[in-house]
Amino acid sequence: MARPSRWDDVVRSAARVFRRRGFARASLEEIADELGMWKGSLYNYISSKEDLLVAVVKVPAERLIADVRTIRDGEGTPEEKLRAIVRCHVDVLVDIYDFAAVYLYEAAASDLGEQWRETDREYTSAIQGVVEAGIAAGDFRGDRDPHLMTMTLLGALNWLTRWWNPQGDLGPEAVTDQIADTVIHGFAVPAPVTAQT
Amino acid sequence: MARPSRWDDVVRSAARVFRRRGFARASLEEIADELGMWKGSLYNYISSKEDLLVAVVKVPAERLIADVRTIRDGEGTPEEKLRAIVRCHVDVLVDIYDFAAVYLYEAAASDLGEQWRETDREYTSAIQGVVEAGIAAGDFRGDRDPHLMTMTLLGALNWLTRWWNPQGDLGPEAVTDQIADTVIHGFAVPAPVTAQT
Amino acid sequence: MARPSRWDDVVRSAARVFRRRGFARASLEEIADELGMWKGSLYNYISSKEDLLVAVVKVPAERLIADVRTIRDGEGTPEEKLRAIVRCHVDVLVDIYDFAAVYLYEAAASDLGEQWRETDREYTSAIQGVVEAGIAAGDFRGDRDPHLMTMTLLGALNWLTRWWNPQGDLGPEAVTDQIADTVIHGFAVPAPVTAQT
Amino acid sequence: MARPSRWDDVVRSAARVFRRRGFARASLEEIADELGMWKGSLYNYISSKEDLLVAVVKVPAERLIADVRTIRDGEGTPEEKLRAIVRCHVDVLVDIYDFAAVYLYEAAASDLGEQWRETDREYTSAIQGVVEAGIAAGDFRGDRDPHLMTMTLLGALNWLTRWWNPQGDLGPEAVTDQIADTVIHGFAVPAPVTAQT
DNA sequence: GATGAATGAGGCTTCATTCAT
DNA sequence: CATGAATGAAGCCTCATTCAT
C-alpha cells in the first residue's frame, strides 16, 4: 500500500493538532492549514477524519506492543523487565510525544472498533504477564490484584503526558529510574521484619 | 441566589453524558433528553454549554481540595496522610463516578480559565506538601523529585476512571489499600541492607 | 380600557430599550429587567411584543398628528404654520425622545398594519397641505413638487434623532429657529432680481 | 486576496435582503435562497453575518466619501459644491439603492466598530467643510450652526430612501435640483431688504 | 494531487410565548 | 399580578465530506 509522499507529514500534523485540541475539537481545516493545503485536499490521503486518528494511534501502539512483547519474551528478571517497560514508555514520549498523547487520551474516547480494543488488551496483558511472573517468582507480593498492579503502573506512566515536558529539567533517565524504582519497591515483597531486630 | 429546583438534576445529567461521550462530542440535546426537557430549556439554568462543564467539575474539585486540605493540616504521619488521600480519591470515585471522570478527563482538555488552573495547582501542591513532609521526616526517599512522586500517585489514582468499575469484584477498600501500600512502599526509604546479612 | 397601574412604566421602559437596541434586537427580557420584573410577567400587560411597539409609537404619533391638525386648521400664514410644525417636532424630541426615535425609525421597518400607514399618511399630508397652501398663496415656489418639499422638511427633522442631543449645547430653540428658517427661505419665492440692480 | 467568484452576487443579495427586512430580521437562509445555495455555503465567503453588513455598507460608503472628497477639494463655489454633493447622493440612490438604504438605516443601528464611525465622521465633516467655506465666503449665513446645517442637508437626502422611488415619476434630476435649490436658498444670506423698497 | 466552492447535517443559543402556582 | 420554569421554533455557525476543474 504505497502511500503518497506527503503521507507522513499529514499524519504528523494530525498528531499535533489532535493532541493540542483533542480529536473531537480538532478540525480538518486546522490540520490542512498546518500543511499549507486546503482541507478538501486531505481527502487525497484519507477517506475520513477517523482514518487520521487510526493512523496517528497506530504509530505508538505498534511500537509499544512490539517493545513489550520483546521484553516479555526476552531474558531478565521480572524487575528488570518492568524497568525496561518503563523505559520504553518514556522513550516513546520523548520520541513521539504528540502521537503518544493522542494514543493515550483520544483513542479510548473515540470508538476505534474491536481491533483497537484487542490491541489495547494485548498490551495490558503483556505487562500483566510480567507482573504475574514476578509474583510467581516470589519477587512481587502475592496478596495484590495483578490487574490493579498493572494499571497502577500504566496510570503513573500515562499521566506523564499531562504534566511532563520531555525538554524540561527533569530528564528521561531520571523519570524512568524514579518511576521504575517506585513501582518495583512498591510491588516488592517486604524484607523480613525479624532481620531488623 | 437560590438555584431553580431541578438544577441538581441538570448537573447530574450533564455529568453522565459528558463522561459517556466526552464534552466536545456531547450534545445539549442528549442532556435535555435525559431530563425530559427541550434543549432550549437548559438555558434557564445555564448560559452556555461550558457552564455545565464548570458546574460538573466543581463538585469533585471542591470536595477533593477540601478533603486534602483537611488531611494535610490534620494529625498523622505522612504515610497516614498519603493513605487518607488515596481513600478520599477512591471514595469520590465511588460516590460521584461520572463527576470525577469528567473532572479528570475533560477539565484539562477544555480551557476553563485561570481560576480553574489555580484550583488544580493547589490540589497538586497540597499532596506534594505531604510528600515533602515525608521526605523531611526521613520516611520517604530524598533522592527523588517530589513533583514526580506526587504525579506518580495522581496518575495511578486518576487512571482508575479508565478501567475500574466501583461496583465490580474489586472493592473500594482493596483498591485503596493496595494503591496506598504500593505507593508508600515505593516511596519509603529502603530497610538497611546490613540488617539482612 | 383601564390599564394596570404600571402600564406607563412598561411602555416607557419599552421605548427606552427599543430606541437603544432597535425593535428586532430588543428582547423582552431586557425590558423586564429594567422594570425589575420577570419577562413572563410582561404578558400581564401585553399579548405580544408588537403590542409594545404599537403602544410606544402611539404616544408621539397621536401627539404629532393632533398638533399638526390644530396648526393646519388654525390661524396664521403658511410660513408661521411651518414654523409651528417644526417647533412641535422638536418639542416632541425634547419631551419624549425615546418614543420619538422609535416612532421614526422602528415603526416603518416593522409592519404595523393598515391603521398605522393611514396615520402616517395623514400626518404627511397635513404638512403637505400647509406647503400647498403656501404655494397657492404665492409665498412658496410653485415650480417644486409639494411632496418632495414636505419630505425634505420631514427628513431634516427626523434626522435629528440620529445626531442631536436635546441636553447638549445646541438648544431646542436654536434648532427650531434654524431649521425653520432654512426650510422657509428654501421654499420661498426668490426676491425679484430686478430690484437688486 | 482574490475573492471567490460569486462574492459580488453574495453581497448584492445581502443588500437586497437587508434592505427589505432589516439586518436583524434578515436571515442568512433568505440570502442563501436568493442565491440558490445552502446557508452554510455562505461561510465560504464570510465568517459572520456582520461581515455581510460590513461588505454591503462599504460599497456606498466608499463611493460617497470618495466623491465628496473630490468635490470638496475641486474647483467651484460652495454653492456649486453643495449641488454636486446632492447629485452624488441621488446618483448613489439611483445606482445602488439597496446598498444605500442599508448604509443609511442599518449601519448606525448595528455597531460596526471604530473604523466605521471614523468613516462616517469624515464624510460628515467633508460636507461641513463645504458649508463652512460658504459661510466664510459670505455666501451662506453666518448666524447658523454649521453642523446643524450639514445635518439638515443630510437628513433631507437620507430620508429619500424612505419614500422616493427612483423609477417613479419624479426623476433624479428633479430631485437633485429641487433639494439643492431648497438647501442653497435656505442657507443663503438674504438679499438686502433695502433693494426692495 | 491540489483547488476552491458547495453540501447538508447538526450543534449551540436566543427568545417570544405559555402556564401552573 | 408576579413567578419561574418550560416550550418550540428559528437563527447563526461549524464542519466532515464531495466534486468538478
Coordinates of C-alpha atoms (C1' of nucleotides) in Angstrom, one line a residue, chain C residues 26-28 40 43 48-49, chain E residues 14-20:
Chain C
A26 CA -34.5 44.2 21.7
S27 CA -35.6 41.3 23.9
L28 CA -38.5 41.3 26.3
G40 CA -43.2 36.3 31.7
Y43 CA -47.7 39.2 29.5
S48 CA -47.3 40.2 22.1
K49 CA -44.0 42.1 21.6
Chain E
dT14 C1' -31.9 33.0 21.7
dC15 C1' -36.3 34.3 22.5
dA16 C1' -41.4 35.2 22.2
dT17 C1' -44.7 33.0 24.4
dT18 C1' -47.4 29.8 27.7
dC19 C1' -48.7 28.1 32.1
dA20 C1' -49.2 26.2 36.7

